[in-house]
């Protein structure tokens, strides 16, 4: 059974940092593009950051550029999102996803979704 399991979410003050992890199981994702998405209450799910199977290139939504960094460890079948200088508007459920290409992921139509982890940023 293929699973993507996110962890590392929580409550943090504005300006703080969190590191999200996504552990994949059931098969290797070393040949897949992977990414992070988020959904705030009352809003549609949006693409946050995407990384190619090799680790490059990476893509970020404009609002997180310079603050968030996506990375992956294919040997551990794990995806990461380092989030710095967090803002209240970053509050959302963050989802990990995998697909065959970065183009597919940036269209928010991956093949696999995780269940999400809550990130809350207080002002």
mmCIF file of C-alpha atoms in Angstrom:
data_model
loop_
_atom_site.group_PDB
_atom_site.id
_atom_site.type_symbol
_atom_site.label_atom_id
_atom_site.label_comp_id
_atom_site.label_asym_id
_atom_site.label_seq_id
_atom_site.Cartn_x
_atom_site.Cartn_y
_atom_site.Cartn_z
ATOM 1 C CA UNK A 1 0.000 0.000 0.000
ATOM 2 C CA UNK A 2 1.451 3.322 -1.083
ATOM 3 C CA UNK A 3 1.454 5.942 1.645
ATOM 4 C CA UNK A 4 2.739 9.475 2.093
ATOM 5 C CA UNK A 5 2.799 10.530 5.751
ATOM 6 C CA UNK A 6 3.494 14.125 6.738
ATOM 7 C CA UNK A 7 4.884 15.237 10.091
ATOM 8 C CA UNK A 8 6.394 18.311 11.714
ATOM 9 C CA UNK A 9 3.427 20.640 11.735
ATOM 10 C CA UNK A 10 2.398 22.637 14.762
ATOM 11 C CA UNK A 11 1.767 26.055 16.249
ATOM 12 C CA UNK A 12 4.479 28.686 15.915
ATOM 13 C CA UNK A 13 4.703 32.445 16.345
ATOM 14 C CA UNK A 14 5.152 34.728 13.368
ATOM 15 C CA UNK A 15 8.807 34.848 12.362
ATOM 16 C CA UNK A 16 9.415 31.324 13.573
ATOM 17 C CA UNK A 17 10.424 28.183 11.699
ATOM 18 C CA UNK A 18 9.143 24.677 11.129
ATOM 19 C CA UNK A 19 10.456 21.722 9.167
ATOM 20 C CA UNK A 20 7.934 19.401 7.577
ATOM 21 C CA UNK A 21 8.790 15.852 6.583
ATOM 22 C CA UNK A 22 6.968 13.436 4.303
ATOM 23 C CA UNK A 23 7.836 9.766 4.628
ATOM 24 C CA UNK A 24 6.891 7.639 1.642
ATOM 25 C CA UNK A 25 6.263 3.915 1.813
ATOM 26 C CA UNK A 26 4.874 1.164 -0.337
ATOM 27 C CA UNK A 27 7.226 1.885 -3.222
ATOM 28 C CA UNK A 28 10.198 4.060 -4.022
ATOM 29 C CA UNK A 29 9.518 7.611 -5.195
ATOM 30 C CA UNK A 30 13.073 8.300 -6.332
ATOM 31 C CA UNK A 31 11.912 8.658 -9.954
ATOM 32 C CA UNK A 32 8.904 10.856 -9.133
ATOM 33 C CA UNK A 33 8.532 14.563 -8.791
ATOM 34 C CA UNK A 34 7.284 15.476 -5.337
ATOM 35 C CA UNK A 35 5.818 18.546 -3.805
ATOM 36 C CA UNK A 36 4.116 20.395 -0.992
ATOM 37 C CA UNK A 37 0.680 21.931 -1.173
ATOM 38 C CA UNK A 38 -1.501 23.735 1.333
ATOM 39 C CA UNK A 39 -5.131 24.459 1.928
ATOM 40 C CA UNK A 40 -6.393 27.191 4.217
ATOM 41 C CA UNK A 41 -9.977 27.243 5.523
ATOM 42 C CA UNK A 42 -12.394 28.324 2.816
ATOM 43 C CA UNK A 43 -9.722 28.313 0.123
ATOM 44 C CA UNK A 44 -8.680 25.957 -2.633
ATOM 45 C CA UNK A 45 -5.644 23.726 -2.278
ATOM 46 C CA UNK A 46 -2.602 25.450 -3.769
ATOM 47 C CA UNK A 47 0.871 24.479 -4.871
ATOM 48 C CA UNK A 48 3.630 25.613 -2.488
ATOM 49 C CA UNK A 49 6.837 23.971 -3.719
ATOM 50 C CA UNK A 50 7.788 21.210 -6.142
ATOM 51 C CA UNK A 51 11.038 19.324 -6.689
ATOM 52 C CA UNK A 52 12.142 17.123 -9.570
ATOM 53 C CA UNK A 53 13.160 13.502 -8.980
ATOM 54 C CA UNK A 54 16.868 14.409 -9.028
ATOM 55 C CA UNK A 55 16.518 17.343 -6.631
ATOM 56 C CA UNK A 56 16.651 19.977 -9.352
ATOM 57 C CA UNK A 57 14.924 22.014 -10.563
ATOM 58 C CA UNK A 58 12.711 23.318 -7.787
ATOM 59 C CA UNK A 59 9.708 25.615 -8.065
ATOM 60 C CA UNK A 60 8.010 27.800 -5.471
ATOM 61 C CA UNK A 61 4.853 29.804 -5.333
ATOM 62 C CA UNK A 62 5.695 33.501 -5.236
ATOM 63 C CA UNK A 63 4.559 34.089 -1.659
ATOM 64 C CA UNK A 64 7.082 31.643 -0.156
ATOM 65 C CA UNK A 65 10.158 32.359 -2.289
ATOM 66 C CA UNK A 66 13.164 33.153 -0.121
ATOM 67 C CA UNK A 67 11.465 31.747 3.003
ATOM 68 C CA UNK A 68 10.741 28.079 2.211
ATOM 69 C CA UNK A 69 13.133 25.429 0.918
ATOM 70 C CA UNK A 70 12.078 22.075 -0.491
ATOM 71 C CA UNK A 71 14.491 19.151 -0.480
ATOM 72 C CA UNK A 72 14.461 15.387 -0.702
ATOM 73 C CA UNK A 73 16.489 12.371 0.368
ATOM 74 C CA UNK A 74 15.833 9.600 -2.135
ATOM 75 C CA UNK A 75 17.806 7.084 -0.088
ATOM 76 C CA UNK A 76 15.333 7.636 2.759
ATOM 77 C CA UNK A 77 12.296 8.047 0.463
ATOM 78 C CA UNK A 78 11.601 11.292 2.312
ATOM 79 C CA UNK A 79 10.619 14.818 1.298
ATOM 80 C CA UNK A 80 11.211 17.950 3.388
ATOM 81 C CA UNK A 81 10.008 21.525 3.574
ATOM 82 C CA UNK A 82 12.011 23.987 5.649
ATOM 83 C CA UNK A 83 9.802 26.961 6.465
ATOM 84 C CA UNK A 84 11.420 30.114 7.862
ATOM 85 C CA UNK A 85 10.077 33.586 8.631
ATOM 86 C CA UNK A 86 6.578 32.165 8.926
ATOM 87 C CA UNK A 87 3.620 34.504 8.596
ATOM 88 C CA UNK A 88 0.015 34.163 9.803
ATOM 89 C CA UNK A 89 -1.064 33.808 6.168
ATOM 90 C CA UNK A 90 0.986 30.592 5.969
ATOM 91 C CA UNK A 91 -1.558 28.955 8.288
ATOM 92 C CA UNK A 92 -3.030 25.933 6.494
ATOM 93 C CA UNK A 93 -3.053 22.168 6.268
ATOM 94 C CA UNK A 94 0.080 21.173 4.372
ATOM 95 C CA UNK A 95 0.001 18.147 2.083
ATOM 96 C CA UNK A 96 2.748 16.097 0.505
ATOM 97 C CA UNK A 97 2.194 14.727 -2.997
ATOM 98 C CA UNK A 98 3.958 12.786 -5.735
ATOM 99 C CA UNK A 99 3.567 12.540 -9.474
ATOM 100 C CA UNK A 100 5.366 11.822 -12.731
ATOM 101 C CA UNK A 101 6.450 15.388 -13.454
ATOM 102 C CA UNK A 102 6.855 18.843 -11.946
ATOM 103 C CA UNK A 103 4.382 20.179 -14.529
ATOM 104 C CA UNK A 104 1.759 17.728 -13.314
ATOM 105 C CA UNK A 105 2.341 18.698 -9.692
ATOM 106 C CA UNK A 106 2.237 22.422 -10.350
ATOM 107 C CA UNK A 107 -1.195 21.823 -11.882
ATOM 108 C CA UNK A 108 -2.231 20.356 -8.502
ATOM 109 C CA UNK A 109 -3.190 16.976 -9.985
ATOM 110 C CA UNK A 110 -0.689 14.532 -8.472
ATOM 111 C CA UNK A 111 -0.962 10.768 -8.471
ATOM 112 C CA UNK A 112 -0.604 10.440 -4.703
ATOM 113 C CA UNK A 113 -1.598 12.628 -1.745
ATOM 114 C CA UNK A 114 -0.690 12.502 1.906
ATOM 115 C CA UNK A 115 -3.277 13.194 4.598
ATOM 116 C CA UNK A 116 -1.817 16.505 5.668
ATOM 117 C CA UNK A 117 -0.343 18.199 8.716
ATOM 118 C CA UNK A 118 -1.641 21.393 10.305
ATOM 119 C CA UNK A 119 0.582 24.461 10.425
ATOM 120 C CA UNK A 120 -0.689 27.387 12.478
ATOM 121 C CA UNK A 121 1.153 30.698 12.722
ATOM 122 C CA UNK A 122 0.078 33.170 15.391
ATOM 123 C CA UNK A 123 0.606 36.913 15.076
#
